[in-house]
Coordinates of C-alpha atoms in Angstrom, one line a residue:
Chain U
M1 CA 115.1 101.0 43.5
H2 CA 115.4 103.3 40.5
E3 CA 111.7 103.9 39.9
L4 CA 112.0 107.3 41.6
S5 CA 114.7 108.4 39.1
I6 CA 112.5 107.2 36.3
V7 CA 109.5 109.1 37.6
A8 CA 111.8 112.2 37.8
S9 CA 112.5 111.7 34.1
L10 CA 108.8 111.3 33.5
F11 CA 108.1 114.7 35.2
E12 CA 110.7 116.4 33.0
I13 CA 108.6 115.4 30.0
L14 CA 105.3 116.1 31.7
E15 CA 106.3 119.7 32.6
E16 CA 107.7 120.3 29.1
K17 CA 104.4 119.1 27.5
A18 CA 102.2 121.0 29.9
K19 CA 104.1 124.2 29.1
E20 CA 103.9 123.5 25.4
Q21 CA 100.2 123.1 25.6
K22 CA 99.7 125.9 28.0
A23 CA 97.9 123.5 30.3
K24 CA 96.5 124.6 33.7
K25 CA 97.0 121.1 35.1
I26 CA 97.5 117.5 34.2
I27 CA 94.5 115.3 34.7
S28 CA 95.8 111.9 33.9
V29 CA 99.0 110.2 32.7
K30 CA 99.1 107.0 30.8
L31 CA 102.3 104.8 30.6
K32 CA 103.1 101.6 28.8
V33 CA 105.4 99.4 30.9
G34 CA 106.8 96.2 29.4
A35 CA 107.3 93.0 31.3
L36 CA 111.0 93.3 30.5
S37 CA 111.3 97.0 31.0
G38 CA 113.2 96.6 34.3
V39 CA 110.7 98.5 36.4
I40 CA 107.9 97.4 38.7
P41 CA 104.6 99.1 38.0
E42 CA 103.6 99.2 41.7
F43 CA 106.8 101.0 42.6
L44 CA 106.3 103.5 39.7
E45 CA 102.8 104.2 41.1
T46 CA 104.2 104.8 44.6
A47 CA 107.0 107.0 43.3
F48 CA 104.5 109.0 41.1
D49 CA 102.3 109.7 44.1
I50 CA 105.3 111.0 46.1
Y51 CA 106.7 113.0 43.3
K52 CA 103.5 114.7 42.0
K53 CA 102.9 116.8 45.1
D54 CA 103.3 120.5 44.4
T55 CA 103.6 119.9 40.6
I56 CA 101.2 120.6 37.8
A57 CA 100.2 116.9 38.0
A58 CA 99.4 117.1 41.8
E59 CA 95.8 116.0 41.2
S60 CA 96.5 113.6 38.4
T61 CA 95.9 109.9 38.2
L62 CA 98.5 107.5 36.8
K63 CA 97.3 104.6 34.5
I64 CA 99.8 101.9 33.6
E65 CA 99.2 99.4 30.8
E66 CA 101.4 96.4 31.4
V67 CA 102.7 95.0 28.1
P68 CA 103.7 91.4 28.0
L69 CA 106.9 90.2 26.3
K70 CA 106.0 89.2 22.7
I71 CA 108.5 87.6 20.4
R72 CA 108.5 86.4 16.8
C73 CA 110.6 83.5 15.6
Q74 CA 112.6 84.5 12.5
R75 CA 112.8 80.9 11.3
C76 CA 109.2 79.7 11.6
D77 CA 107.4 83.1 12.0
T78 CA 105.5 82.0 15.2
E79 CA 104.5 84.8 17.5
I80 CA 104.6 83.9 21.2
V81 CA 103.8 85.7 24.4
K82 CA 106.5 84.8 26.9
D83 CA 106.2 84.9 30.6
D84 CA 109.5 83.2 31.4
F85 CA 112.0 85.3 29.4
V86 CA 113.4 82.2 27.7
F87 CA 114.4 83.3 24.3
I88 CA 113.9 80.0 22.5
C89 CA 111.1 79.3 20.0
E90 CA 108.7 76.9 21.6
K91 CA 107.8 75.5 18.2
C92 CA 111.1 75.1 16.3
D93 CA 113.7 75.6 19.1
S94 CA 115.3 78.5 17.2
R95 CA 117.2 81.2 19.1
E96 CA 116.8 83.7 16.3
L97 CA 114.0 85.7 17.8
E98 CA 112.8 89.2 17.3
T99 CA 111.3 91.1 20.2
L100 CA 108.0 92.7 19.2
S101 CA 107.0 94.2 22.5
G102 CA 107.6 94.0 26.2
T103 CA 110.7 96.2 26.7
E104 CA 109.0 99.5 26.5
L105 CA 108.9 102.2 29.1
L106 CA 106.8 104.7 27.4
L107 CA 104.8 107.8 28.2
E108 CA 101.9 107.2 25.8
K109 CA 99.5 110.1 26.4
I110 CA 98.4 112.7 28.9
E111 CA 95.1 114.4 29.5
L112 CA 95.3 118.1 30.3
E113 CA 93.0 120.9 31.5
V114 CA 93.7 123.8 29.2
Chain F
M1 CA 87.0 123.7 32.0
K2 CA 88.4 122.4 28.7
K3 CA 90.0 119.0 28.5
K4 CA 92.5 117.9 26.0
E5 CA 94.2 114.6 25.3
V6 CA 97.8 114.7 24.0
L7 CA 99.5 111.7 22.5
V8 CA 103.1 111.8 23.6
L9 CA 104.8 108.5 22.8
E10 CA 108.1 109.4 24.4
E11 CA 110.4 106.9 26.1
L12 CA 110.8 107.8 29.8
L13 CA 114.5 107.2 29.6
G14 CA 114.8 108.9 26.2
S15 CA 116.9 111.8 27.4
N16 CA 119.4 109.3 29.0
K17 CA 119.5 107.3 25.8
K18 CA 120.2 110.5 23.8
I19 CA 123.1 111.5 26.0
A20 CA 124.4 108.0 26.0
S21 CA 124.4 107.8 22.2
E22 CA 126.3 111.1 22.0
I23 CA 128.9 109.8 24.4
R24 CA 129.2 106.5 22.4
E25 CA 129.7 108.4 19.2
K26 CA 132.3 110.8 20.6
L27 CA 134.3 108.1 22.3
G28 CA 134.0 105.9 19.3
K29 CA 135.5 108.6 17.0
K30 CA 138.5 108.8 19.3
G31 CA 138.9 105.1 19.0
I32 CA 138.1 104.4 22.7
L33 CA 136.2 101.2 23.6
T34 CA 133.9 101.8 26.5
I35 CA 132.9 98.9 28.8
N36 CA 130.1 99.1 31.4
I37 CA 130.5 96.6 34.2
L38 CA 127.5 95.6 36.2
G39 CA 127.2 93.2 39.1
S40 CA 126.1 92.8 42.7
P41 CA 128.1 94.4 45.6
G42 CA 131.0 92.1 46.2
A43 CA 130.8 90.2 42.9
G44 CA 134.4 91.1 42.3
K45 CA 134.1 94.0 39.8
T46 CA 137.0 96.0 41.2
S47 CA 139.3 93.0 41.7
L48 CA 138.7 92.0 38.1
L49 CA 139.5 95.6 37.0
E50 CA 142.8 95.4 39.0
R51 CA 143.8 92.2 37.0
I52 CA 142.7 93.8 33.7
A53 CA 144.8 96.9 34.6
E54 CA 147.9 94.8 35.3
R55 CA 147.5 93.0 31.9
L56 CA 146.7 96.1 29.8
K57 CA 149.0 98.7 31.3
P58 CA 152.3 97.7 29.5
D59 CA 150.8 98.0 26.0
Y60 CA 147.5 100.0 26.2
K61 CA 146.1 103.1 27.8
M62 CA 143.0 102.6 30.0
A63 CA 141.1 104.6 32.5
V64 CA 138.3 103.7 34.9
I65 CA 135.2 105.5 36.1
E66 CA 134.0 104.1 39.4
G67 CA 130.4 104.5 40.6
D68 CA 129.6 104.0 44.3
I69 CA 127.1 105.3 46.7
E70 CA 129.8 106.4 49.1
T71 CA 133.7 106.5 49.4
E72 CA 136.6 106.9 47.0
R73 CA 137.9 103.4 47.9
D74 CA 137.4 101.7 44.5
A75 CA 139.1 104.6 42.6
E76 CA 142.0 104.5 45.0
R77 CA 142.5 100.8 44.3
I78 CA 142.6 101.4 40.6
R79 CA 144.9 104.4 41.0
A80 CA 147.3 102.2 43.0
K81 CA 147.7 100.2 39.8
G82 CA 148.9 103.4 38.0
I83 CA 145.6 103.8 36.1
P84 CA 143.7 107.1 36.0
A85 CA 140.4 106.8 37.8
W86 CA 137.4 109.0 38.5
Q87 CA 135.1 108.3 41.4
I88 CA 131.4 109.2 41.0
I89 CA 129.8 109.2 44.4
T90 CA 126.1 109.0 43.8
G91 CA 125.1 109.8 47.4
G92 CA 122.4 107.2 47.5
A93 CA 121.4 106.6 43.9
C94 CA 121.5 103.0 43.0
H95 CA 122.9 103.3 39.4
L96 CA 125.0 105.6 37.2
D97 CA 123.3 107.5 34.4
A98 CA 124.6 108.9 31.1
K99 CA 124.6 112.5 32.5
M100 CA 127.1 111.5 35.2
I101 CA 129.4 110.1 32.6
G102 CA 128.9 113.2 30.4
N103 CA 130.1 115.4 33.3
I104 CA 133.4 113.5 33.4
F105 CA 133.7 113.5 29.6
P106 CA 135.9 116.6 29.2
E107 CA 138.5 115.1 31.5
I108 CA 138.8 111.8 29.5
P109 CA 142.2 111.8 27.6
A110 CA 141.7 111.5 23.9
D111 CA 144.5 108.9 23.5
L112 CA 142.9 106.2 25.6
D113 CA 142.3 102.7 24.3
F114 CA 139.8 101.5 26.9
L115 CA 137.4 103.3 29.2
F116 CA 135.9 101.0 31.9
I117 CA 132.9 102.1 33.9
E118 CA 132.3 100.2 37.1
N119 CA 128.6 100.7 37.9
V120 CA 127.2 100.9 41.4
G121 CA 126.9 97.3 42.9
N122 CA 123.4 96.3 42.0
L123 CA 121.9 93.7 39.6
V124 CA 118.7 95.6 39.0
C125 CA 118.7 99.4 38.5
P126 CA 121.9 99.9 36.4
A127 CA 120.4 97.6 33.7
N128 CA 118.0 100.4 32.6
Y129 CA 120.7 103.0 32.0
D130 CA 122.7 103.1 28.8
L131 CA 126.0 104.9 29.7
G132 CA 127.3 105.1 26.1
E133 CA 129.2 101.8 26.4
N134 CA 130.1 99.6 23.5
I135 CA 130.1 96.5 25.6
R136 CA 128.1 95.7 28.7
C137 CA 129.5 93.1 31.0
V138 CA 127.5 91.5 33.9
L139 CA 129.4 89.7 36.7
L140 CA 127.9 86.8 38.4
S141 CA 130.1 85.5 41.3
I142 CA 130.0 81.9 42.4
P143 CA 128.7 82.7 46.0
E144 CA 125.7 84.4 44.5
G145 CA 124.3 81.2 43.2
D146 CA 123.6 79.7 39.7
D147 CA 119.9 80.8 39.7
K148 CA 120.6 84.6 39.1
P149 CA 120.2 85.0 35.4
K150 CA 116.5 84.3 35.4
K151 CA 115.9 86.2 38.6
Y152 CA 117.4 89.3 37.2
P153 CA 116.6 89.0 33.5
K154 CA 117.1 92.7 32.6
A155 CA 120.8 92.7 33.6
F156 CA 121.4 89.6 31.6
T157 CA 119.3 90.3 28.5
T158 CA 120.9 93.7 28.1
S159 CA 124.5 92.5 28.5
D160 CA 126.9 91.4 25.8
C161 CA 129.2 89.5 28.0
L162 CA 128.7 87.4 31.2
I163 CA 131.7 87.0 33.5
I164 CA 131.2 84.2 36.0
S165 CA 133.7 85.4 38.7
K166 CA 135.4 83.8 41.7
S167 CA 135.7 80.4 39.9
D168 CA 138.3 79.4 42.5
L169 CA 135.3 78.9 44.8
L170 CA 133.6 76.3 42.6
P171 CA 135.0 73.4 44.5
A172 CA 133.7 74.8 47.8
L173 CA 130.2 75.8 46.8
P174 CA 127.2 74.0 45.2
F175 CA 127.2 76.2 42.1
N176 CA 126.2 74.4 38.9
L177 CA 128.3 76.1 36.2
E178 CA 126.6 74.3 33.4
H179 CA 123.1 75.3 34.7
A180 CA 124.1 78.9 35.1
Q181 CA 125.5 79.1 31.6
K182 CA 122.5 77.3 30.1
E183 CA 120.0 79.6 31.8
A184 CA 122.0 82.7 30.9
L185 CA 122.0 81.6 27.2
E186 CA 118.3 80.9 27.3
I187 CA 117.5 84.4 28.2
N188 CA 120.2 85.9 26.0
P189 CA 121.6 83.6 23.3
K190 CA 124.1 86.2 22.2
L191 CA 126.0 86.3 25.5
E192 CA 129.7 85.7 25.5
I193 CA 130.6 83.8 28.7
F194 CA 133.9 83.8 30.5
T195 CA 134.5 82.0 33.8
T196 CA 137.3 83.8 35.6
S197 CA 139.1 84.1 38.9
A198 CA 140.7 87.4 39.8
L199 CA 142.3 85.9 42.9
K200 CA 143.9 83.0 41.0
D201 CA 144.4 85.0 37.8
S202 CA 142.5 82.5 35.8
K203 CA 141.0 83.1 32.3
I204 CA 141.6 86.8 32.5
N205 CA 143.6 86.5 29.2
E206 CA 140.6 85.2 27.3
L207 CA 138.6 88.2 28.5
I208 CA 141.3 90.6 27.5
E209 CA 141.4 89.0 24.0
Y210 CA 137.6 89.6 23.7
F211 CA 138.1 93.3 24.6
L212 CA 141.0 93.7 22.2
S213 CA 139.0 92.2 19.4
A214 CA 136.1 94.5 20.1
L215 CA 138.6 97.5 20.2
H216 CA 139.9 96.4 16.8
K217 CA 136.4 96.1 15.3
L218 CA 135.4 99.6 16.7
R219 CA 138.5 101.1 15.1
Q220 CA 137.9 99.4 11.8
K221 CA 134.4 100.7 11.8
N222 CA 135.5 104.2 12.5
A223 CA 138.5 104.2 10.2

């Protein structure tokens, strides 16, 4: 599982931001995790709790917003939320689709004590 | 106590992506086509690279970066074909990342045509890490079963090319080739699909043609 590596990357950003803001500690961390992001939110939570010990985020809570896979058909303009990862338009059968959301793996915001 | 909320909006793998983009640009400028090969342990990645090496060696210069949790074995197999190979031993990590490729970068000869990267055997984690490749290939071997594309969507949606390997085993196993191809194209309509056998040396030429055409396009773009 690569969630621990991803959490390590998260902490690089967290420490940089906390320093920038001269924060005493990080209170909460909010992530956006897409259905097709390739990571499992529960594993991220576990990895976060292991990693946060003895860091500026030691007492912080992690909030994860799970973002469904949403696509738009470029032929008929229909927007569909997909739970099967089948990239075919349900309305017109087109395979020309644009992914609107669902692949993100994003640090959205943090709450700090300054 | 004063609280403050800070909007960050940064990709967690943003720094990996940045390093990968730099690698892609630098290698592209040298006219080197980089191919990242993903697949389960035992899918036949190294065997396929051995066949590719035999085909390309007389006319082209190639090198291979091997990623494994332990041992130099794969790099030794490639070197035995007269091809330069670097072994990255991750010591437990389940994927390669762009920084690891960046560490080898100074040693990569400028006159290469192809740089192949064989990722750690794993159909999950490597899918998240851009290594600076131009083409990502995912291997699916016949013994793994025809249901894998939808079970491991990230590996298949992020790839450009699907190599269904060990086709010599098709008569022996209940693998529905049509079903596998159909499902793979449903989750990624842009996939180029090749059905190969490294053991029987089947359809390797078609794959080589695909790589050569991509090399040609890369060099045209950078000319």
